[in-house]
Coordinates of C-alpha atoms in Angstrom, one line a residue:
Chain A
X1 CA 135.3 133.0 -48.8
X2 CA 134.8 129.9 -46.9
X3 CA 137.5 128.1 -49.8
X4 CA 139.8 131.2 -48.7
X5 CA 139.4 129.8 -45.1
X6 CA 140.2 126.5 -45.5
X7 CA 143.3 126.8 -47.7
X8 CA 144.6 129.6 -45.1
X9 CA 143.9 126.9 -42.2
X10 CA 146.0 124.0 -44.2
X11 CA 148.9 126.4 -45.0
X12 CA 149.0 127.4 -40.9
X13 CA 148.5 123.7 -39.9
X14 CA 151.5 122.6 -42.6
X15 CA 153.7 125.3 -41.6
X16 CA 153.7 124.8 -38.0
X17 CA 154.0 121.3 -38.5
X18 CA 157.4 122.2 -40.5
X19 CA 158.3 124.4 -37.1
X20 CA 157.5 121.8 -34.7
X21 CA 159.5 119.2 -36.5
X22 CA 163.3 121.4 -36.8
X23 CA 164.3 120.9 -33.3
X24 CA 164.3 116.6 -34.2
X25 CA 166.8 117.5 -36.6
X26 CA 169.4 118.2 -33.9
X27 CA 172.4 116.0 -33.7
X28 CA 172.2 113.3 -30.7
X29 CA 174.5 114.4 -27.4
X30 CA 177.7 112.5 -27.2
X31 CA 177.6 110.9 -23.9
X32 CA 181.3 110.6 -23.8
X33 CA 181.9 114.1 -24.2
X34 CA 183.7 116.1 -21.1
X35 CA 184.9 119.4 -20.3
X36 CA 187.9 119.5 -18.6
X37 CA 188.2 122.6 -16.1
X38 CA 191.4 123.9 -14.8
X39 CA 190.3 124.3 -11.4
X40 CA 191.5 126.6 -8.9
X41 CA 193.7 125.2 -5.5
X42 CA 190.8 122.5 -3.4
X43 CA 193.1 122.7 -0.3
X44 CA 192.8 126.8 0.6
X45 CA 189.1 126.5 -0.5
X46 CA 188.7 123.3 2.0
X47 CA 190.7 125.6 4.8
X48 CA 189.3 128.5 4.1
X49 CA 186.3 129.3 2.0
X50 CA 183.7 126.1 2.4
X51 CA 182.9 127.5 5.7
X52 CA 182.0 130.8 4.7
X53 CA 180.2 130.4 2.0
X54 CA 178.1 127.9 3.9
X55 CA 177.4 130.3 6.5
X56 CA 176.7 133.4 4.4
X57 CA 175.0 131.5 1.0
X58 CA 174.4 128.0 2.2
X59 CA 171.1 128.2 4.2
X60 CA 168.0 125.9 4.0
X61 CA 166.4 128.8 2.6
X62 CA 168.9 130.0 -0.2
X63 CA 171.4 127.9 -1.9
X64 CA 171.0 125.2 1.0
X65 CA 167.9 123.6 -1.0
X66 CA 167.5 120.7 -3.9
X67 CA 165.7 123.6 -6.5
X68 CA 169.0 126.0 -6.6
X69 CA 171.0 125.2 -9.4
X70 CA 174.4 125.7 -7.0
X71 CA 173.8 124.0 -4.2
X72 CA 175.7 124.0 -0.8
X73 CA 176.2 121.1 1.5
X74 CA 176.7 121.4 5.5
X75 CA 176.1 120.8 8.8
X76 CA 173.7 123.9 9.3
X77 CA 171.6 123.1 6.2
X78 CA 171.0 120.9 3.2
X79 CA 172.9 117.9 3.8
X80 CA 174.5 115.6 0.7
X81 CA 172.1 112.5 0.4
X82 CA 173.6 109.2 1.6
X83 CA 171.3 106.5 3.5
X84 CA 174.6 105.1 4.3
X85 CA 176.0 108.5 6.3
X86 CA 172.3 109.2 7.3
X87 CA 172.9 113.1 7.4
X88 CA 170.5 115.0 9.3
X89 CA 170.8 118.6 9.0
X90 CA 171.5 120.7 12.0
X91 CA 173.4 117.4 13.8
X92 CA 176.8 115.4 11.9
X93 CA 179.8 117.8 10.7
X94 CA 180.2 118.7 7.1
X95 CA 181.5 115.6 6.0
X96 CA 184.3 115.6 3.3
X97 CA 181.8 114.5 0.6
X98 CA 179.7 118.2 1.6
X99 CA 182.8 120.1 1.0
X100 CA 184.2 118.2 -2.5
X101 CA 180.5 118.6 -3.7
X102 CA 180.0 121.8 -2.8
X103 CA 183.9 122.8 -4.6
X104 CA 182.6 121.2 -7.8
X105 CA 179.9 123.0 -7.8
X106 CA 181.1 126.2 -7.8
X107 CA 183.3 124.9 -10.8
X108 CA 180.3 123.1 -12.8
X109 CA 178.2 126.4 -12.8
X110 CA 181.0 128.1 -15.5
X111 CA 183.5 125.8 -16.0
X112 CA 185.0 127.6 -19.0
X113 CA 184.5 130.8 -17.0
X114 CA 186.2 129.3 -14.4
X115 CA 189.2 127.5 -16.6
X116 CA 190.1 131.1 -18.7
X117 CA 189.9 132.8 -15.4
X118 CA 192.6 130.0 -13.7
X119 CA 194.8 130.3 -16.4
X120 CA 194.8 134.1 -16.4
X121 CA 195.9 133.8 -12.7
X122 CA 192.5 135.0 -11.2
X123 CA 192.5 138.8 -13.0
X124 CA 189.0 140.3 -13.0
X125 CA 187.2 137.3 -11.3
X126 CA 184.0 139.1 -11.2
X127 CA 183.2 137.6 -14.6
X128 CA 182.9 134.8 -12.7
X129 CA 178.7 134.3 -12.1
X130 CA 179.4 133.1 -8.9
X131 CA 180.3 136.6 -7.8
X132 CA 178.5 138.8 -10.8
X133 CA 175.0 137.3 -8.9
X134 CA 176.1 137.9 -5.0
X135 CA 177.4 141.4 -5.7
X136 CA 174.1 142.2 -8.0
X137 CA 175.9 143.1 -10.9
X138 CA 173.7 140.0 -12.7
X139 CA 169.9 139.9 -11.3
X140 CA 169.9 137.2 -7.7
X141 CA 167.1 136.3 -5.6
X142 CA 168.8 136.6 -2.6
X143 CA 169.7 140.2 -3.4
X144 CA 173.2 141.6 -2.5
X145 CA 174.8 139.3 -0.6
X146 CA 178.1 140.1 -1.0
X147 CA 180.4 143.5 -1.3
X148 CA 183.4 144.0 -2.6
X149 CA 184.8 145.5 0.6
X150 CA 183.7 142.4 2.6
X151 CA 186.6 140.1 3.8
X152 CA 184.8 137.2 2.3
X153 CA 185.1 138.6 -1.0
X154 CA 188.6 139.3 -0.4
X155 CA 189.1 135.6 0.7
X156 CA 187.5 134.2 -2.2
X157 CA 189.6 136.5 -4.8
X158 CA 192.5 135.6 -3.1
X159 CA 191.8 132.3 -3.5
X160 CA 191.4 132.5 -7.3
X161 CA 194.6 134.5 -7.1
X162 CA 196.4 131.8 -5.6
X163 CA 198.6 129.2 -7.5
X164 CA 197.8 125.9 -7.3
X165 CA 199.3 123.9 -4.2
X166 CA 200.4 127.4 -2.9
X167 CA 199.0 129.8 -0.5
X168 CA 197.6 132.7 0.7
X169 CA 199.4 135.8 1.3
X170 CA 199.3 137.0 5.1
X171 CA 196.5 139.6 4.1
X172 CA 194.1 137.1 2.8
X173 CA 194.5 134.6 6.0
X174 CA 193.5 137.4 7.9
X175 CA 190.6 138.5 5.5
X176 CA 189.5 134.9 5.6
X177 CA 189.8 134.0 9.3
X178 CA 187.5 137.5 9.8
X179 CA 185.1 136.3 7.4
X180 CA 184.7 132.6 9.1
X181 CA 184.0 134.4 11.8
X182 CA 180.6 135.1 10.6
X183 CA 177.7 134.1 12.9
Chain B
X1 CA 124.1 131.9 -42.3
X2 CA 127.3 133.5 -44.5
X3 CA 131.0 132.7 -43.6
X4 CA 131.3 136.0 -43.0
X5 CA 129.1 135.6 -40.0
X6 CA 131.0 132.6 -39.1
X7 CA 134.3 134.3 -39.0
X8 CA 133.0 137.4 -36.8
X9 CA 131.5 134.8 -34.4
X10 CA 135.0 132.7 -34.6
X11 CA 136.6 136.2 -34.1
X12 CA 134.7 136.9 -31.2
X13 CA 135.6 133.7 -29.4
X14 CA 139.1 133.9 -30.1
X15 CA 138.8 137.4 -28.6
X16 CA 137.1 136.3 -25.5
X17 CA 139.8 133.4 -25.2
X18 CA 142.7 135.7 -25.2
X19 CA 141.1 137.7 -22.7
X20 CA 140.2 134.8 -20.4
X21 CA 144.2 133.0 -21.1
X22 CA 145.5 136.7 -20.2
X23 CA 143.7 137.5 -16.6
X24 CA 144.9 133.8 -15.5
X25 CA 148.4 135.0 -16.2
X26 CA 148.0 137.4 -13.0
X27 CA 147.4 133.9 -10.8
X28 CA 150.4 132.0 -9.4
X29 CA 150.0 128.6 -10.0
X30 CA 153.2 127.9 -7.6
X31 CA 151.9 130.1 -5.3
X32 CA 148.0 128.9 -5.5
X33 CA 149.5 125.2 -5.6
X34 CA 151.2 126.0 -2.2
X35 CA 148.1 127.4 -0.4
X36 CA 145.8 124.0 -1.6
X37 CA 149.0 121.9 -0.2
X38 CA 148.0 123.3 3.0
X39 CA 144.7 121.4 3.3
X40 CA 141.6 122.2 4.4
X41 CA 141.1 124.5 7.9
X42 CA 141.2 121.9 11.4
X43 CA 137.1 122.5 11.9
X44 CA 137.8 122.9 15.4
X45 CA 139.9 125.8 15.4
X46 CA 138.6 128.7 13.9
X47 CA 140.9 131.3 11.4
X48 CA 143.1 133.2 14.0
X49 CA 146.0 133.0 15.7
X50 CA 145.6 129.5 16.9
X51 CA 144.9 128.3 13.9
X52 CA 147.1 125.8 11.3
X53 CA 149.7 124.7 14.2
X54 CA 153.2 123.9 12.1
X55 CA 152.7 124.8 8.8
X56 CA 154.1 127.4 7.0
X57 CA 151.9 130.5 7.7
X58 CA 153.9 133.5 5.4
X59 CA 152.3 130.8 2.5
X60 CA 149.0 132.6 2.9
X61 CA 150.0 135.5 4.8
X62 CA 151.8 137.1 2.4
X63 CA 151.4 139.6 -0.4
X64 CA 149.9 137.1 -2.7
X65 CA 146.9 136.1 -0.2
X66 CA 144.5 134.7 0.2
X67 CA 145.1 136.0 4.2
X68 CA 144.3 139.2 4.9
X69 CA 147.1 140.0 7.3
X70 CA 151.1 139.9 6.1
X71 CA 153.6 138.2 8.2
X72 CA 157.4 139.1 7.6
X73 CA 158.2 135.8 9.6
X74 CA 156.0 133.3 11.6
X75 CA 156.1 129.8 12.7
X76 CA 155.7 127.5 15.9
X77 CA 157.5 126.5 18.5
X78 CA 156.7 122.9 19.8
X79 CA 157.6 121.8 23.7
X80 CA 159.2 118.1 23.5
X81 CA 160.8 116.1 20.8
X82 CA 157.7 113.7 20.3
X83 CA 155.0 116.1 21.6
X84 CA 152.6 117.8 19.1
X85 CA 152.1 120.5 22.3
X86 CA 152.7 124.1 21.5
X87 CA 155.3 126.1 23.7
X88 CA 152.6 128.6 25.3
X89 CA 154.8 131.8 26.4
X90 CA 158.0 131.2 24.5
X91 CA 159.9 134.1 23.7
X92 CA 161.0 134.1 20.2
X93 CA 164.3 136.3 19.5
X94 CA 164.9 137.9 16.3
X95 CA 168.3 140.2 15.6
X96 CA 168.0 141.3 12.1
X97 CA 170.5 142.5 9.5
X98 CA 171.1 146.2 10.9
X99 CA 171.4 144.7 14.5
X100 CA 167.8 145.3 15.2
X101 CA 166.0 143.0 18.2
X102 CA 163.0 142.0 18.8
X103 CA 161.4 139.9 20.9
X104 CA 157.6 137.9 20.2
X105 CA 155.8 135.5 22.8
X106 CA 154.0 132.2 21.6
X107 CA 150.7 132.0 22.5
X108 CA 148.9 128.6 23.8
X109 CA 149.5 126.8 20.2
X110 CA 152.9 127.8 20.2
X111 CA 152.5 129.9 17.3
X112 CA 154.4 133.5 17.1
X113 CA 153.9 136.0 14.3
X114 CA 156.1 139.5 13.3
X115 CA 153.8 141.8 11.1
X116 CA 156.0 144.3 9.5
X117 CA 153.9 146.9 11.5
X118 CA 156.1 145.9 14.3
X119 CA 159.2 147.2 12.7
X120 CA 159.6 150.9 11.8
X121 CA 159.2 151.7 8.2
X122 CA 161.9 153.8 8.3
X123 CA 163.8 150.5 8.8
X124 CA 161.7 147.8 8.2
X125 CA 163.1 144.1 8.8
X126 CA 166.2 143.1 7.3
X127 CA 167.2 139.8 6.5
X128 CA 169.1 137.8 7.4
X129 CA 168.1 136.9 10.7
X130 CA 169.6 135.4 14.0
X131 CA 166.8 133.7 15.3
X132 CA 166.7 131.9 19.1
X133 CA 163.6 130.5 21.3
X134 CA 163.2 130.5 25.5
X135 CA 161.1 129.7 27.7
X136 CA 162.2 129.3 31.1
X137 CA 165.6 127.5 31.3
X138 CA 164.9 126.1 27.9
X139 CA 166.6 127.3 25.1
X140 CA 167.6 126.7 21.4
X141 CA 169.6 129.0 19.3
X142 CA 169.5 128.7 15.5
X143 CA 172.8 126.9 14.1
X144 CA 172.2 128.9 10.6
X145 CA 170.8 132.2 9.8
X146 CA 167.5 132.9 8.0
X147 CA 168.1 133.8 4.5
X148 CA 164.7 135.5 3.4
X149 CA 162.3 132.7 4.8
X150 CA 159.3 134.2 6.6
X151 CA 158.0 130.8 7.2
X152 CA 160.1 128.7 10.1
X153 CA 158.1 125.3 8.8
X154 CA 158.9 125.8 5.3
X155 CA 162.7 124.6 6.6
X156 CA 161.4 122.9 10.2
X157 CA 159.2 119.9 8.9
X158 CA 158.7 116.8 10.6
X159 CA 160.6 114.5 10.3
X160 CA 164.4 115.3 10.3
X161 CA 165.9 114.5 7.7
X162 CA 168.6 116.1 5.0
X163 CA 166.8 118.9 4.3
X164 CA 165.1 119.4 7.5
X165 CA 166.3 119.7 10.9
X166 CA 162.6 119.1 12.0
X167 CA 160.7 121.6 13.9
X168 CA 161.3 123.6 16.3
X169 CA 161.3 122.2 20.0
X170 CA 162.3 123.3 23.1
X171 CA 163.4 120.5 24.9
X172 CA 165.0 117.5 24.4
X173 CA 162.7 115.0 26.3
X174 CA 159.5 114.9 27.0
X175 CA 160.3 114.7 31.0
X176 CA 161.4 117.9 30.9
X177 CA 158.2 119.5 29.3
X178 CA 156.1 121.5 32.0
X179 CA 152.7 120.5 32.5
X180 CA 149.8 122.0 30.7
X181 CA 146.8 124.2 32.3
X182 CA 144.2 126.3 31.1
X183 CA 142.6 126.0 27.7
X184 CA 143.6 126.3 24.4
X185 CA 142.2 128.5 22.3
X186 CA 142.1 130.6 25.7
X187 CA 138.0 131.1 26.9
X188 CA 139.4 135.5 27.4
X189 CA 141.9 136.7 25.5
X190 CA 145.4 135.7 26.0
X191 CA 147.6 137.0 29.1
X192 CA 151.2 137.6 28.3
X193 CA 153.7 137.5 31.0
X194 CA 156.1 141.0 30.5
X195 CA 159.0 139.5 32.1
X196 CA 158.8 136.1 29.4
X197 CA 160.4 138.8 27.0
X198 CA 163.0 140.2 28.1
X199 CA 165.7 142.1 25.9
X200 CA 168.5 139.3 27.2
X201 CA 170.2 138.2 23.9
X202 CA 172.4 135.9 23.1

C-alpha cells in the first residue's frame, strides 16, 4: 500500500512538472512587430467627440483613472502625466497630448475591430467593444452608459461613418453639438 | 500504525484544508486591504460621525463592512486651501440621474453622509451625480460628474496632483475662512440651521 503511495506521488509530481514546463516552450515576442490600424478621421473626433466622451465616460471615478484599461485624459479628471506640463486635474485645459492619447486609445483597445470596421465604412459599429460595453450588450462596470437613441451615440457613429478628411452630415453636427452639451 | 491509517488521517487534513481555502474565498482581499489602508481609529475621536475626517468613508460603510451603517455617498468638506478645519454647516447639493435633489449639512468636522434611507426606495439614488458645496457666500460646484463613487476622498486626496484635484475646500484663502466657535465633537448634539439648506440649485 504505502509502495502504491509513493509511485502515485512521483507520477503526479512528474506530470505536473511536464505541465508547468509547456508554456517555456512558447516562441519569444518579436519586438518589432506592429499592427497597423486604419484609423477613423482624428479631426471630427478632436471637434467633436473628445469632449463628450470625457464628460459622460472620462471621470476620476470611471475611465478617468490609471487601473481602466481605456483611459481618458482631461481637464475634469485624470490628467496625461508630464512633470514638464505639470497637469493638475480640475485646473489646465485638455491639452492636445489628452486628446491624441485618449484617440489612440480608443483605437488600441480593438485595433483590428476597429481597422475591418473603417474599411467597411463604419456599417454595424456596435461590434466595436467600445460601444458593445457602454450599451451593455458586453458585461461593464459602469453599467449602461450609453443608448442608442442618445445624440452621443449618434455622434460617435457618425463619426465612424465619416470618410477620412471629410465631414459630418448636418444631422450629426447637431446630434453632436446636443451631446457636448452635457453637464 | 498501517498506511491505511495514514491515508485517512492525510485525507482528513486535506479535507479540513479545502474547507478552510474555500470560506477565505468569501473575504475580499482588495476590499479588506482597503479598510487596513485606512489606519488605526484617531484615539481622540470616538466611531461616529466626527470620526476619520478626509478619508474615504463608503470604504467601510458599505455592503462589505466592517461599519454597520451604508453610505450611498459621503465625504468632507474642508474651509481653506491649507486648513485641516472642517466646513461646520455646509450645505452639500446632490442632483442625481432622474433629476432628484437633495441637500445634506456638514457637521463640525465637515463631514456629510447620504444613507440610502434618505432616498425613496421606489427611486433610490441614481448615479451619476451633480454634486456642489455652500456655505455662506462660498461656493464650489463640481467641474465633472460622479460616476458611481460613494466616496468624495477616494478622488479628492491631498495633494493635487494628476489624478486628484485635492479635497474639497470652500475657499480659496485662508483670509476668507470664518472664525471657529464652539466645540468639536459638539458637548449636545448638533444644531443645524434650516435655512443653511435650502432647495436653491445651481
Amino acid at each position: 500500500m504505502m509502495r502504491r503511495l509513493v509511485v502515485g506521488s512521483l507520477v503526479l509530481a512528474l506530470a505536473a512538472t511536464v505541465v508547468g514546463s509547456l508554456p517555456s516552450c512558447a516562441s519569444v515576442p518579436d519586438r518589432n512587430r506592429f499592427t497597423a490600424v486604419v484609423a477613423p478621421d482624428f479631426a471630427i473626433y478632436r471637434a467633436n467627440i473628445d469632449l463628450f466622451l470625457h464628460k459622460r465616460c472620462g471621470t476620476l471615478d470611471c475611465h478617468g483613472q490609471a487601473g481602466r484599461g481605456y483611459r481618458i485624459y482631461g481637464y475634469r479628471g485624470f490628467r496625461l502625466y508630464s512633470q514638464d506640463a505639470g497637469l493638475i486635474s480640475g485646473q489646465q485645459a485638455t491639452t492636445d497630448q489628452e486628446i491624441q492619447a485618449n484617440f489612440d486609445a480608443i483605437i488600441s483597445i480593438e485595433p483590428e475591430e476597429m481597422s475591418r470596421l473603417i474599411a467597411e465604412n463604419g456599417e454595424n459599429p456596435n461590434r466595436l467593444l467600445f460601444l458593445r460595453k457602454p450599451l451593455n450588450i458586453e458585461r461593464h462596470k459602469g453599467g449602461p452608459s450609453l443608448a442608442e437613441d442618445d445624440e452621443g451615440y449618434k455622434c460617435i457613429t457618425a463619426w465612424l461613418r465619416a470618410p477620412k478628411g471629410g465631414a459630418l452630415t448636418a444631422t450629426a453636427k447637431k446630434d453632436c453639438d446636443e451631446a457636448g452639451k452635457l453637464p | 500504525m498501517t498506511a491505511t491509517t495514514h491515508l485517512d488521517r492525510a485525507l482528513k487534513l486535506a479535507t479540513i484544508a479545502l474547507t478552510l481555502s474555500v470560506g477565505s474565498c468569501a473575504l475580499d482581499p482588495v476590499h479588506d486591504g482597503a479598510v487596513k489602508a485606512l489606519g488605526p481609529e484617531d484615539p481622540a475621536i470616538p466611531q461616529g460621525p466626527f470620526h476619520r475626517q478626509g478619508q474615504p468613508c463608503a470604504v467601510c460603510h458599505s455592503v462589505q463592512g466592517p461599519a454597520k451603517t451604508t453610505f450611498v455617498l459621503a465625504g468632507t468638506i474642508f474651509y481653506g486651501p491649507g486648513s485641516p478645519t472642517g466646513a461646520d454647516q455646509a450645505s452639500v447639493r446632490i442632483i442625481d440621474a432622474t433629476g432628484a435633489k437633495k441637500c445634506f449639512i456638514t457637521n463640525c468636522k465637515g463631514n456629510f453622509f447620504v444613507r440610502p434611507e434618505e432616498f425613496p426606495k421606489s427611486q433610490p439614488i441614481a448615479f451619476p451625480l451633480l454634486v456642489s458645496a455652500t456655505k455662506g457666500s462660498a461656493y464650489k460646484a463640481m467641474a465633472s460628474r460622479i460616476g458611481r463613487e460613494a466616496s468624495c476622498a477616494n478622488c479628492h486626496r491631498n495633494p493635487r496632483f494628476f489624478d486628484s484635484p485635492g479635497q474639497v475646500r470652500l475657499y480659496e484663502t485662508e483670509s476668507q475662512v470664518p472664525k471657529q466657535s464652539g466645540e468639536c465633537p459638539p458637548v449636545g448634539p448638533p444644531v443645524f440651521d434650516p435655512d443653511a439648506c435650502k432647495e436653491n440649485f445651481q
